[in-house]
């Protein structure tokens, strides 16, 4: 039962990874990579590592995604500055 | 060999006088022969003596510098020295000269003494033809030196000595003991080298009168020239005596000496009369090819 | 749990593929973070031994029987550290990307290769 | 003892408080930073002191009160203390160097800086695998951040490449760690090592492989290192010096720590990884013109060498103290020199290596730069030299031939580009530029310089138990350096005093043949030093080097062991190189000189290492019984080639003409007449071994040597005659003359050796005379082209006389001493049965006439040039030594026994004498010669004829040189009338084929091939970060399969 669950999770993660890599849209890519981490934290739970799961969810998924998004916004800002010039 | 020094010097002077007269006469004879071959009457054989006396008599003298002045002295000292280091007649006290000073190596290298001095004198004369002549002469010398040295090496292998007297002694007894017969290849190579040494045709480009009027001695005149002419006689004869000792059994008396040296000289004269002149590079190639190979062959045969 | 191990490796490969083939600097960083996730997954899986519970002392798990009952806590500890380090590296990479972009206005790695040989 | 944990407490404690400190003042926080590093340096230093000077054993520090695996433990041992001391010290100095950058930056770079150094401290001390990972990451992350300290585009780009490459490597490290943990159940390195048998399983192998490979990747192996080079090239000097030395030191130590995990049979692969890196980095660096990138290549190469050496010493089970010494010496050389060079780069602020020429105007900095370069190359007495010596010795003992070849080849490549750089700086024509040398940048450099010097002097004294004798050359060099401000004349006198004192000091040790060479080296130098008094002003640098060179030649004589001999040999080489480099156009020739000399030195080194005897020296030779097989054939050949290079034997001669010609004129005289004989001296020792050993095939060897000798004579002489440049002519002439000596020595007979030594002494006399005379001439006419001279006999009669005597002595015309040499040579050769060699040497000696006449004619005779109207005689300082030599020549010409008798006595112990005396006549088995009588006869005849000429000719009228018989016309002008240019055109027509530059062509071909190989190999560094990641991946995979992973 758990095995099937893990397999399904795994397939979703792989798909998300592929999307993250292939997507033309950076935002999609960033979100997808966040999803991977999020799903990974579920797997950690199953693997009896609740502490890792929490950290992964908070840092790996949450904080990392925020950092990515911040970087993206900075780049957008730089672009805007150029447009303004 | 315990002749007192004064006596030794006296003997050497006598020996020297004899060889000078003979050397100069040889030159005269050769000129006569040349003339006859070319269909002229030619000068008398004592002409060289007349020339020398005349040139000594010239009173005007200029000098280009100290080396110019010393050049002819070097030249004739080289000639006389060469002769003095060769034992001219076997067993003769008078004609043994100063051969106790050294062996055949000494003679071979003393030959250079006069040439070097002459070259320096000619150099200081400042005449381009002199320099060209010297350049040619030295270049040619390096080439004929090779077969000559090789044939001497062959002789040394043969007789196990560098001592000229011992070499002559080894050739005594029969004409067949001469190096000419016991080691013909070395003799031939050395004789070809002698052609170069004597600077007769085809190896006369050093002095080539048509191209560079008389070459190195161009600027010399009067007593300088006379010294050189004297040397020409002595030096020629000295070389012939050396050859006689090394290849033709040496001489036990003055007549043998005269006959043998005359005959050896005739070889180069005959060749000289019948050949045109080589350019320097041609003669270098020639000497390094034919006679060198012959001499090498002589050594190889002896070593085997 | 072989599957999670395989999953970890697949993620690792995808990340590596991204790092090797994507020209966009952002995508390279994303690739790197995917690799990180994959590796973390591998580590946790290795630490997990089937049928054991989390290394937390409670009623069932007493200090006396902990060694038999719980999963190895060390890999988990490692992963925690690695996650934090991964975040730091990712953040630093992104800051480089932003600064590079500020100067060159390009996100393509192809545009940053004057330095060579 | 301070607990090493204090180090971390200090780092962390202060780092967190920095924001606070900074609120007070930047100066305060910076001072704290310095203080922390200083205290840490002190702590490490204290431990180091304990480990070195007391019998302190390594200690383990356990944290949290548990033993591993339940806690992390640290180790403090000799190695750790050593590295920590170095790292913290360089951190301290680099912080000073960066003080200005820190002043204007925000506060966090200070924190990052501390973190980075702390990371390295942690890497070194920790014994826990995961902890190691954490510290690696700490130092990496702070490095990433610091790279952008003063951000610019290139720095950012390179930093990004660095991050993705290094990030990938650390992921691998993590994977390896966890697999090892999975298998062994522990993270404690010592426990893992004790259970290392797991490596044989395929998973075990994979995990160890992954772990080690990631460390190796961090050590930047070729070709997976493009990212590192970019960082080296772009990062600011203070930071890059830390990255290149401190970070690398940490990672290297981690590698060192984990190396026991590698199974014994895999160690050679690891060594191979290192050597590939060493070779290829050095190869590619040849093409590099960017100074920092060049230093980067060199750093990578040195790290590669370290990897190789570490793996090899472990492979060979070399005694740990020895292997530690070798590794730490190589490590230190690179550590100090590289940090110093990167710091200098920050002062120069020029990228292109040619632009570094401005260093020329900062003599102090230039000296330091040179010392760092020499330290890298392994010139004595710097640590690398000793490491090289021990290393090659062990490799030779273990018959790892290929490794010797590769290591020495790589070293030679490295020497090539480093010396090329050095030469181009010293000899460039660049104009002076303002160069800021702020104290905060200069002080670290000077401190490292001094540190290097102290270590370099400490090693020979403490580790090799050198007494003062072999170090005297360095002492002499230093003494003269102190007096370098004095005028040349005074310094020449000081030098003479030093040499005289040295001679007296070593005199008791000398005997037999070493007396002959002492005479050549020391007395010859002493007399020639007079000529150096003609130097104007203070002429800085010349005398220290010269004295260093002369004394190291003396050192060769009194060396007691192979090491002392080699030490002196290398010292002599480097001082000679620097002297050559002083020549105005000597950049290229000097490079060629040092390359060939170093190649020779390396051959000598490997030869000595293969020899089963540690007493390769004349003094040492007497102290040991010689037995067969002491010198295997390989050793013999290697050593003999080394000496053949030194004498410039044909095939190895291409360095010779250029360096003789382009060196300063008085230097040339030293080189030709004295220095070249060191090769002969070495060969003499070698042949003595051969003689006593009864080696198989020894007759064949000496026969070959004889042929090499005679061909050297022949080609040297032949090439000499076609030279227009007088110094080239004399250089080739020297080559020829040394060929004679080789030929004579090879004859291996009493007469052969007597003639060889006779010629060696005679060559000193006449060659020094001619060269000094020529030096005098050149100093007056300002050209070396002979056709631009002419007729100088009237202006410089004394110089003319010495050249005249010189050429007569050289050519071998009786009655001067040269004939003695010829007589001895030919007699020896004919006795030996070497007929063809004798024939060829007759030819060569006739050829010598050609160049000698050309020499004297085109300079002194013929038509003078109008522009030399007012030329004066050469300076008396040139003339005095010449006349001393003339006197010597005259003495041995008149009384050959003066020299031949003692020589014969010296040779007697080795060969039965075949010559005897009767009065003044010398008898050989073949002939005889009375030099005395020849002299009298010649002089007598000459004087008589001279008197006769003077009498007969009467009054002579002196005419001008130009007053010549010229077809009744005057020639156009004297200049065109002087027949001098292309003097032997006809000879060239006849024998020109023999002087085609075959050898030069060959060596040029080799050079071009290497250069183009370097050019194409470096194309792999495409500049694209992704490519570099790919390389890392491929590197991983390929090596995995190569090393037998399944």
mmCIF file with all atom_site columns, N, CA, C and O in Angstrom, chain B residues 61-64 99 101 103 109 112-113 120 123-124 126-127 134 142 146 161-162 219, chain D residues 794 804 814 823 826 843 845 849 853 862-863 926-928 930 957 959 961 963 965 987:
data_model
loop_
_atom_site.group_PDB
_atom_site.id
_atom_site.type_symbol
_atom_site.label_atom_id
_atom_site.label_alt_id
_atom_site.label_comp_id
_atom_site.label_asym_id
_atom_site.label_entity_id
_atom_site.label_seq_id
_atom_site.pdbx_PDB_ins_code
_atom_site.Cartn_x
_atom_site.Cartn_y
_atom_site.Cartn_z
_atom_site.occupancy
_atom_site.B_iso_or_equiv
_atom_site.pdbx_formal_charge
_atom_site.auth_seq_id
_atom_site.auth_comp_id
_atom_site.auth_asym_id
_atom_site.auth_atom_id
_atom_site.pdbx_PDB_model_num
ATOM 1   N N  . UNK B 1 61  ? 112.503 50.091 -49.410 1.00 0.00 ? 61  UNK B N  1
ATOM 2   C CA . UNK B 1 61  ? 111.732 49.173 -48.568 1.00 0.00 ? 61  UNK B CA 1
ATOM 3   C C  . UNK B 1 61  ? 110.657 49.956 -47.842 1.00 0.00 ? 61  UNK B C  1
ATOM 4   O O  . UNK B 1 61  ? 110.919 50.998 -47.261 1.00 0.00 ? 61  UNK B O  1
ATOM 5   N N  . UNK B 1 62  ? 109.463 49.442 -47.906 1.00 0.00 ? 62  UNK B N  1
ATOM 6   C CA . UNK B 1 62  ? 108.390 50.048 -47.111 1.00 0.00 ? 62  UNK B CA 1
ATOM 7   C C  . UNK B 1 62  ? 107.858 48.959 -46.191 1.00 0.00 ? 62  UNK B C  1
ATOM 8   O O  . UNK B 1 62  ? 108.046 47.777 -46.432 1.00 0.00 ? 62  UNK B O  1
ATOM 9   N N  . UNK B 1 63  ? 107.221 49.435 -45.154 1.00 0.00 ? 63  UNK B N  1
ATOM 10  C CA . UNK B 1 63  ? 106.589 48.447 -44.267 1.00 0.00 ? 63  UNK B CA 1
ATOM 11  C C  . UNK B 1 63  ? 105.201 48.924 -43.894 1.00 0.00 ? 63  UNK B C  1
ATOM 12  O O  . UNK B 1 63  ? 104.960 50.113 -43.746 1.00 0.00 ? 63  UNK B O  1
ATOM 13  N N  . UNK B 1 64  ? 104.310 47.954 -43.758 1.00 0.00 ? 64  UNK B N  1
ATOM 14  C CA . UNK B 1 64  ? 102.942 48.273 -43.353 1.00 0.00 ? 64  UNK B CA 1
ATOM 15  C C  . UNK B 1 64  ? 102.736 48.094 -41.858 1.00 0.00 ? 64  UNK B C  1
ATOM 16  O O  . UNK B 1 64  ? 101.675 48.350 -41.342 1.00 0.00 ? 64  UNK B O  1
ATOM 17  N N  . UNK B 1 99  ? 116.937 16.823 -35.142 1.00 0.00 ? 99  UNK B N  1
ATOM 18  C CA . UNK B 1 99  ? 115.816 15.887 -35.091 1.00 0.00 ? 99  UNK B CA 1
ATOM 19  C C  . UNK B 1 99  ? 115.596 15.309 -33.709 1.00 0.00 ? 99  UNK B C  1
ATOM 20  O O  . UNK B 1 99  ? 114.597 14.645 -33.476 1.00 0.00 ? 99  UNK B O  1
ATOM 21  N N  . UNK B 1 101 ? 114.741 16.969 -31.347 1.00 0.00 ? 101 UNK B N  1
ATOM 22  C CA . UNK B 1 101 ? 113.726 17.797 -30.688 1.00 0.00 ? 101 UNK B CA 1
ATOM 23  C C  . UNK B 1 101 ? 112.360 17.148 -30.678 1.00 0.00 ? 101 UNK B C  1
ATOM 24  O O  . UNK B 1 101 ? 111.543 17.420 -29.818 1.00 0.00 ? 101 UNK B O  1
ATOM 25  N N  . UNK B 1 103 ? 109.427 14.221 -32.897 1.00 0.00 ? 103 UNK B N  1
ATOM 26  C CA . UNK B 1 103 ? 109.156 13.207 -33.902 1.00 0.00 ? 103 UNK B CA 1
ATOM 27  C C  . UNK B 1 103 ? 108.369 13.796 -35.063 1.00 0.00 ? 103 UNK B C  1
ATOM 28  O O  . UNK B 1 103 ? 108.324 15.009 -35.258 1.00 0.00 ? 103 UNK B O  1
ATOM 29  N N  . UNK B 1 109 ? 103.373 19.691 -37.436 1.00 0.00 ? 109 UNK B N  1
ATOM 30  C CA . UNK B 1 109 ? 102.820 20.937 -36.924 1.00 0.00 ? 109 UNK B CA 1
ATOM 31  C C  . UNK B 1 109 ? 103.724 22.125 -37.160 1.00 0.00 ? 109 UNK B C  1
ATOM 32  O O  . UNK B 1 109 ? 103.265 23.261 -37.236 1.00 0.00 ? 109 UNK B O  1
ATOM 33  N N  . UNK B 1 112 ? 103.072 24.389 -40.100 1.00 0.00 ? 112 UNK B N  1
ATOM 34  C CA . UNK B 1 112 ? 102.103 25.479 -39.985 1.00 0.00 ? 112 UNK B CA 1
ATOM 35  C C  . UNK B 1 112 ? 102.734 26.794 -39.537 1.00 0.00 ? 112 UNK B C  1
ATOM 36  O O  . UNK B 1 112 ? 102.173 27.857 -39.750 1.00 0.00 ? 112 UNK B O  1
ATOM 37  N N  . UNK B 1 113 ? 103.876 26.673 -38.856 1.00 0.00 ? 113 UNK B N  1
ATOM 38  C CA . UNK B 1 113 ? 104.474 27.854 -38.260 1.00 0.00 ? 113 UNK B CA 1
ATOM 39  C C  . UNK B 1 113 ? 104.684 28.953 -39.298 1.00 0.00 ? 113 UNK B C  1
ATOM 40  O O  . UNK B 1 113 ? 104.228 30.084 -39.137 1.00 0.00 ? 113 UNK B O  1
ATOM 41  N N  . UNK B 1 120 ? 99.812  36.081 -41.385 1.00 0.00 ? 120 UNK B N  1
ATOM 42  C CA . UNK B 1 120 ? 99.659  37.275 -40.566 1.00 0.00 ? 120 UNK B CA 1
ATOM 43  C C  . UNK B 1 120 ? 100.305 38.480 -41.240 1.00 0.00 ? 120 UNK B C  1
ATOM 44  O O  . UNK B 1 120 ? 99.743  39.572 -41.290 1.00 0.00 ? 120 UNK B O  1
ATOM 45  N N  . UNK B 1 123 ? 98.306  39.522 -44.002 1.00 0.00 ? 123 UNK B N  1
ATOM 46  C CA . UNK B 1 123 ? 97.117  40.181 -43.483 1.00 0.00 ? 123 UNK B CA 1
ATOM 47  C C  . UNK B 1 123 ? 97.376  41.636 -43.198 1.00 0.00 ? 123 UNK B C  1
ATOM 48  O O  . UNK B 1 123 ? 96.582  42.508 -43.542 1.00 0.00 ? 123 UNK B O  1
ATOM 49  N N  . UNK B 1 124 ? 98.519  41.916 -42.585 1.00 0.00 ? 124 UNK B N  1
ATOM 50  C CA . UNK B 1 124 ? 98.751  43.308 -42.238 1.00 0.00 ? 124 UNK B CA 1
ATOM 51  C C  . UNK B 1 124 ? 99.062  44.173 -43.445 1.00 0.00 ? 124 UNK B C  1
ATOM 52  O O  . UNK B 1 124 ? 98.968  45.397 -43.392 1.00 0.00 ? 124 UNK B O  1
ATOM 53  N N  . UNK B 1 126 ? 97.306  44.602 -45.728 1.00 0.00 ? 126 UNK B N  1
ATOM 54  C CA . UNK B 1 126 ? 96.083  45.351 -46.003 1.00 0.00 ? 126 UNK B CA 1
ATOM 55  C C  . UNK B 1 126 ? 95.583  45.170 -47.415 1.00 0.00 ? 126 UNK B C  1
ATOM 56  O O  . UNK B 1 126 ? 94.627  45.818 -47.817 1.00 0.00 ? 126 UNK B O  1
ATOM 57  N N  . UNK B 1 127 ? 96.203  44.298 -48.165 1.00 0.00 ? 127 UNK B N  1
ATOM 58  C CA . UNK B 1 127 ? 95.758  44.106 -49.547 1.00 0.00 ? 127 UNK B CA 1
ATOM 59  C C  . UNK B 1 127 ? 94.686  43.032 -49.591 1.00 0.00 ? 127 UNK B C  1
ATOM 60  O O  . UNK B 1 127 ? 94.877  41.949 -49.036 1.00 0.00 ? 127 UNK B O  1
ATOM 61  N N  . UNK B 1 134 ? 95.205  34.072 -48.696 1.00 0.00 ? 134 UNK B N  1
ATOM 62  C CA . UNK B 1 134 ? 95.374  33.324 -47.457 1.00 0.00 ? 134 UNK B CA 1
ATOM 63  C C  . UNK B 1 134 ? 94.154  32.453 -47.187 1.00 0.00 ? 134 UNK B C  1
ATOM 64  O O  . UNK B 1 134 ? 94.271  31.290 -46.816 1.00 0.00 ? 134 UNK B O  1
ATOM 65  N N  . UNK B 1 142 ? 93.614  22.750 -45.156 1.00 0.00 ? 142 UNK B N  1
ATOM 66  C CA . UNK B 1 142 ? 92.845  21.862 -44.284 1.00 0.00 ? 142 UNK B CA 1
ATOM 67  C C  . UNK B 1 142 ? 92.468  20.596 -45.025 1.00 0.00 ? 142 UNK B C  1
ATOM 68  O O  . UNK B 1 142 ? 92.388  19.527 -44.428 1.00 0.00 ? 142 UNK B O  1
ATOM 69  N N  . UNK B 1 146 ? 94.232  16.234 -44.577 1.00 0.00 ? 146 UNK B N  1
ATOM 70  C CA . UNK B 1 146 ? 93.523  15.019 -44.161 1.00 0.00 ? 146 UNK B CA 1
ATOM 71  C C  . UNK B 1 146 ? 94.170  13.756 -44.729 1.00 0.00 ? 146 UNK B C  1
ATOM 72  O O  . UNK B 1 146 ? 94.571  12.874 -43.965 1.00 0.00 ? 146 UNK B O  1
ATOM 73  N N  . UNK B 1 161 ? 105.872 3.521  -34.584 1.00 0.00 ? 161 UNK B N  1
ATOM 74  C CA . UNK B 1 161 ? 106.688 4.595  -34.043 1.00 0.00 ? 161 UNK B CA 1
ATOM 75  C C  . UNK B 1 161 ? 106.366 5.898  -34.750 1.00 0.00 ? 161 UNK B C  1
ATOM 76  O O  . UNK B 1 161 ? 105.854 5.904  -35.870 1.00 0.00 ? 161 UNK B O  1
ATOM 77  N N  . UNK B 1 162 ? 106.677 6.963  -34.057 1.00 0.00 ? 162 UNK B N  1
ATOM 78  C CA . UNK B 1 162 ? 106.550 8.285  -34.673 1.00 0.00 ? 162 UNK B CA 1
ATOM 79  C C  . UNK B 1 162 ? 107.933 8.846  -34.988 1.00 0.00 ? 162 UNK B C  1
ATOM 80  O O  . UNK B 1 162 ? 108.066 9.931  -35.536 1.00 0.00 ? 162 UNK B O  1
ATOM 81  N N  . UNK B 1 219 ? 102.062 42.198 -51.506 1.00 0.00 ? 219 UNK B N  1
ATOM 82  C CA . UNK B 1 219 ? 102.647 43.462 -51.070 1.00 0.00 ? 219 UNK B CA 1
ATOM 83  C C  . UNK B 1 219 ? 104.134 43.375 -50.765 1.00 0.00 ? 219 UNK B C  1
ATOM 84  O O  . UNK B 1 219 ? 104.763 44.364 -50.439 1.00 0.00 ? 219 UNK B O  1
ATOM 85  N N  . UNK D 2 794 ? 97.300  48.446 -34.918 1.00 0.00 ? 794 UNK D N  1
ATOM 86  C CA . UNK D 2 794 ? 98.035  49.668 -34.591 1.00 0.00 ? 794 UNK D CA 1
ATOM 87  C C  . UNK D 2 794 ? 97.413  50.378 -33.396 1.00 0.00 ? 794 UNK D C  1
ATOM 88  O O  . UNK D 2 794 ? 98.109  51.035 -32.643 1.00 0.00 ? 794 UNK D O  1
ATOM 89  N N  . UNK D 2 804 ? 97.429  36.962 -30.607 1.00 0.00 ? 804 UNK D N  1
ATOM 90  C CA . UNK D 2 804 ? 98.411  36.228 -31.417 1.00 0.00 ? 804 UNK D CA 1
ATOM 91  C C  . UNK D 2 804 ? 98.934  35.018 -30.642 1.00 0.00 ? 804 UNK D C  1
ATOM 92  O O  . UNK D 2 804 ? 98.924  33.886 -31.141 1.00 0.00 ? 804 UNK D O  1
ATOM 93  N N  . UNK D 2 814 ? 104.030 24.617 -32.957 1.00 0.00 ? 814 UNK D N  1
ATOM 94  C CA . UNK D 2 814 ? 105.182 24.742 -32.092 1.00 0.00 ? 814 UNK D CA 1
ATOM 95  C C  . UNK D 2 814 ? 105.753 26.152 -32.269 1.00 0.00 ? 814 UNK D C  1
ATOM 96  O O  . UNK D 2 814 ? 105.556 26.744 -33.333 1.00 0.00 ? 814 UNK D O  1
ATOM 97  N N  . UNK D 2 823 ? 100.694 17.030 -29.319 1.00 0.00 ? 823 UNK D N  1
ATOM 98  C CA . UNK D 2 823 ? 101.599 15.871 -29.283 1.00 0.00 ? 823 UNK D CA 1
ATOM 99  C C  . UNK D 2 823 ? 101.044 14.808 -28.352 1.00 0.00 ? 823 UNK D C  1
ATOM 100 O O  . UNK D 2 823 ? 100.988 13.628 -28.666 1.00 0.00 ? 823 UNK D O  1
ATOM 101 N N  . UNK D 2 826 ? 97.729  13.171 -29.926 1.00 0.00 ? 826 UNK D N  1
ATOM 102 C CA . UNK D 2 826 ? 97.909  12.205 -31.016 1.00 0.00 ? 826 UNK D CA 1
ATOM 103 C C  . UNK D 2 826 ? 98.635  10.979 -30.524 1.00 0.00 ? 826 UNK D C  1
ATOM 104 O O  . UNK D 2 826 ? 98.309  9.854  -30.907 1.00 0.00 ? 826 UNK D O  1
ATOM 105 N N  . UNK D 2 843 ? 92.156  16.775 -39.039 1.00 0.00 ? 843 UNK D N  1
ATOM 106 C CA . UNK D 2 843 ? 91.335  17.604 -39.909 1.00 0.00 ? 843 UNK D CA 1
ATOM 107 C C  . UNK D 2 843 ? 90.770  18.781 -39.112 1.00 0.00 ? 843 UNK D C  1
ATOM 108 O O  . UNK D 2 843 ? 90.874  19.940 -39.515 1.00 0.00 ? 843 UNK D O  1
ATOM 109 N N  . UNK D 2 845 ? 91.847  20.067 -36.413 1.00 0.00 ? 845 UNK D N  1
ATOM 110 C CA . UNK D 2 845 ? 92.819  21.051 -35.946 1.00 0.00 ? 845 UNK D CA 1
ATOM 111 C C  . UNK D 2 845 ? 93.291  21.915 -37.111 1.00 0.00 ? 845 UNK D C  1
ATOM 112 O O  . UNK D 2 845 ? 93.659  23.069 -36.926 1.00 0.00 ? 845 UNK D O  1
ATOM 113 N N  . UNK D 2 849 ? 92.684  26.357 -37.774 1.00 0.00 ? 849 UNK D N  1
ATOM 114 C CA . UNK D 2 849 ? 93.486  27.432 -38.351 1.00 0.00 ? 849 UNK D CA 1
ATOM 115 C C  . UNK D 2 849 ? 92.631  28.450 -39.073 1.00 0.00 ? 849 UNK D C  1
ATOM 116 O O  . UNK D 2 849 ? 92.893  29.641 -39.056 1.00 0.00 ? 849 UNK D O  1
ATOM 117 N N  . UNK D 2 853 ? 92.715  32.239 -37.995 1.00 0.00 ? 853 UNK D N  1
ATOM 118 C CA . UNK D 2 853 ? 93.246  33.284 -38.860 1.00 0.00 ? 853 UNK D CA 1
ATOM 119 C C  . UNK D 2 853 ? 92.190  34.344 -39.111 1.00 0.00 ? 853 UNK D C  1
ATOM 120 O O  . UNK D 2 853 ? 92.461  35.543 -39.093 1.00 0.00 ? 853 UNK D O  1
ATOM 121 N N  . UNK D 2 862 ? 94.571  43.801 -41.924 1.00 0.00 ? 862 UNK D N  1
ATOM 122 C CA . UNK D 2 862 ? 93.781  44.382 -42.999 1.00 0.00 ? 862 UNK D CA 1
ATOM 123 C C  . UNK D 2 862 ? 93.565  45.869 -42.793 1.00 0.00 ? 862 UNK D C  1
ATOM 124 O O  . UNK D 2 862 ? 94.279  46.536 -42.054 1.00 0.00 ? 862 UNK D O  1
ATOM 125 N N  . UNK D 2 863 ? 92.547  46.366 -43.480 1.00 0.00 ? 863 UNK D N  1
ATOM 126 C CA . UNK D 2 863 ? 92.317  47.810 -43.487 1.00 0.00 ? 863 UNK D CA 1
ATOM 127 C C  . UNK D 2 863 ? 91.491  48.254 -42.287 1.00 0.00 ? 863 UNK D C  1
ATOM 128 O O  . UNK D 2 863 ? 90.457  47.671 -42.000 1.00 0.00 ? 863 UNK D O  1
ATOM 129 N N  . UNK D 2 926 ? 105.698 5.729  -28.546 1.00 0.00 ? 926 UNK D N  1
ATOM 130 C CA . UNK D 2 926 ? 105.774 5.902  -30.000 1.00 0.00 ? 926 UNK D CA 1
ATOM 131 C C  . UNK D 2 926 ? 106.823 6.924  -30.425 1.00 0.00 ? 926 UNK D C  1
ATOM 132 O O  . UNK D 2 926 ? 107.544 6.709  -31.385 1.00 0.00 ? 926 UNK D O  1
ATOM 133 N N  . UNK D 2 927 ? 106.883 8.020  -29.712 1.00 0.00 ? 927 UNK D N  1
ATOM 134 C CA . UNK D 2 927 ? 107.765 9.084  -30.194 1.00 0.00 ? 927 UNK D CA 1
ATOM 135 C C  . UNK D 2 927 ? 108.368 9.857  -29.048 1.00 0.00 ? 927 UNK D C  1
ATOM 136 O O  . UNK D 2 927 ? 108.380 9.399  -27.901 1.00 0.00 ? 927 UNK D O  1
ATOM 137 N N  . UNK D 2 928 ? 108.838 11.021 -29.342 1.00 0.00 ? 928 UNK D N  1
ATOM 138 C CA . UNK D 2 928 ? 109.504 11.816 -28.315 1.00 0.00 ? 928 UNK D CA 1
ATOM 139 C C  . UNK D 2 928 ? 109.337 13.273 -28.659 1.00 0.00 ? 928 UNK D C  1
ATOM 140 O O  . UNK D 2 928 ? 109.005 13.638 -29.796 1.00 0.00 ? 928 UNK D O  1
ATOM 141 N N  . UNK D 2 930 ? 110.956 17.259 -27.274 1.00 0.00 ? 930 UNK D N  1
ATOM 142 C CA . UNK D 2 930 ? 111.704 18.084 -26.339 1.00 0.00 ? 930 UNK D CA 1
ATOM 143 C C  . UNK D 2 930 ? 111.259 19.533 -26.524 1.00 0.00 ? 930 UNK D C  1
ATOM 144 O O  . UNK D 2 930 ? 111.790 20.253 -27.369 1.00 0.00 ? 930 UNK D O  1
ATOM 145 N N  . UNK D 2 957 ? 110.707 52.400 -44.763 1.00 0.00 ? 957 UNK D N  1
ATOM 146 C CA . UNK D 2 957 ? 109.805 53.537 -44.699 1.00 0.00 ? 957 UNK D CA 1
ATOM 147 C C  . UNK D 2 957 ? 108.434 53.033 -44.309 1.00 0.00 ? 957 UNK D C  1
ATOM 148 O O  . UNK D 2 957 ? 107.893 52.111 -44.913 1.00 0.00 ? 957 UNK D O  1
ATOM 149 N N  . UNK D 2 959 ? 104.613 53.034 -44.232 1.00 0.00 ? 959 UNK D N  1
ATOM 150 C CA . UNK D 2 959 ? 103.549 53.615 -45.045 1.00 0.00 ? 959 UNK D CA 1
ATOM 151 C C  . UNK D 2 959 ? 102.211 53.326 -44.392 1.00 0.00 ? 959 UNK D C  1
ATOM 152 O O  . UNK D 2 959 ? 102.071 52.427 -43.585 1.00 0.00 ? 959 UNK D O  1
ATOM 153 N N  . UNK D 2 961 ? 98.466  52.098 -43.970 1.00 0.00 ? 961 UNK D N  1
ATOM 154 C CA . UNK D 2 961 ? 97.871  50.809 -44.290 1.00 0.00 ? 961 UNK D CA 1
ATOM 155 C C  . UNK D 2 961 ? 97.242  50.808 -45.685 1.00 0.00 ? 961 UNK D C  1
ATOM 156 O O  . UNK D 2 961 ? 97.268  49.824 -46.394 1.00 0.00 ? 961 UNK D O  1
ATOM 157 N N  . UNK D 2 963 ? 98.066  52.339 -48.254 1.00 0.00 ? 963 UNK D N  1
ATOM 158 C CA . UNK D 2 963 ? 99.011  52.561 -49.347 1.00 0.00 ? 963 UNK D CA 1
ATOM 159 C C  . UNK D 2 963 ? 99.424  51.222 -49.931 1.00 0.00 ? 963 UNK D C  1
ATOM 160 O O  . UNK D 2 963 ? 100.475 50.679 -49.617 1.00 0.00 ? 963 UNK D O  1
ATOM 161 N N  . UNK D 2 965 ? 99.566  48.229 -53.303 1.00 0.00 ? 965 UNK D N  1
ATOM 162 C CA . UNK D 2 965 ? 99.666  48.031 -54.750 1.00 0.00 ? 965 UNK D CA 1
ATOM 163 C C  . UNK D 2 965 ? 98.329  47.536 -55.251 1.00 0.00 ? 965 UNK D C  1
ATOM 164 O O  . UNK D 2 965 ? 97.887  46.467 -54.863 1.00 0.00 ? 965 UNK D O  1
ATOM 165 N N  . UNK D 2 987 ? 84.717  27.677 -48.723 1.00 0.00 ? 987 UNK D N  1
ATOM 166 C CA . UNK D 2 987 ? 84.653  26.526 -47.833 1.00 0.00 ? 987 UNK D CA 1
ATOM 167 C C  . UNK D 2 987 ? 83.219  26.106 -47.614 1.00 0.00 ? 987 UNK D C  1
ATOM 168 O O  . UNK D 2 987 ? 82.905  24.932 -47.512 1.00 0.00 ? 987 UNK D O  1
#
